[in-house]
Amino acid sequence: MSRFTNENELSDFEIAFIDKWFSNGFNASAAYRELKPDCSDNTILVEGSKILKKPYIKKYIKYL
């Protein structure tokens, strides 16, 4: 497994999102909703998906 070396790329929100994503069975919508409960359902779906598509997020997930 490759080693994740640039944690500075991740925002506090992204780190919290990934933590929630792992803890709730890899459900991006539920993770995003927990962190930003006032967002619309459409925003939750889109933004959760966008975070998981970022290359440095994928690298961080692989590292974990």
Tab-separated table of C-alpha atoms in Angstrom, residues 15 18 23 27 31 35-36 38 46 50 55 64:
chain	number	residue	atom	x	y	z
A	15	ILE	CA	-11.159	14.501	7.269
A	18	ILE	CA	-14.084	10.457	5.663
A	23	SER	CA	-18.202	4.745	10.530
A	27	ASN	CA	-22.635	5.995	2.871
A	31	ALA	CA	-21.795	11.222	6.223
A	35	LEU	CA	-21.821	17.186	9.104
A	36	LYS	CA	-24.138	19.612	7.289
A	38	ASP	CA	-29.185	21.999	6.869
A	46	VAL	CA	-23.754	15.873	-5.116
A	50	LYS	CA	-17.615	15.123	-5.299
A	55	PRO	CA	-7.598	12.141	-6.148
A	64	LEU	CA	-6.369	4.421	5.924
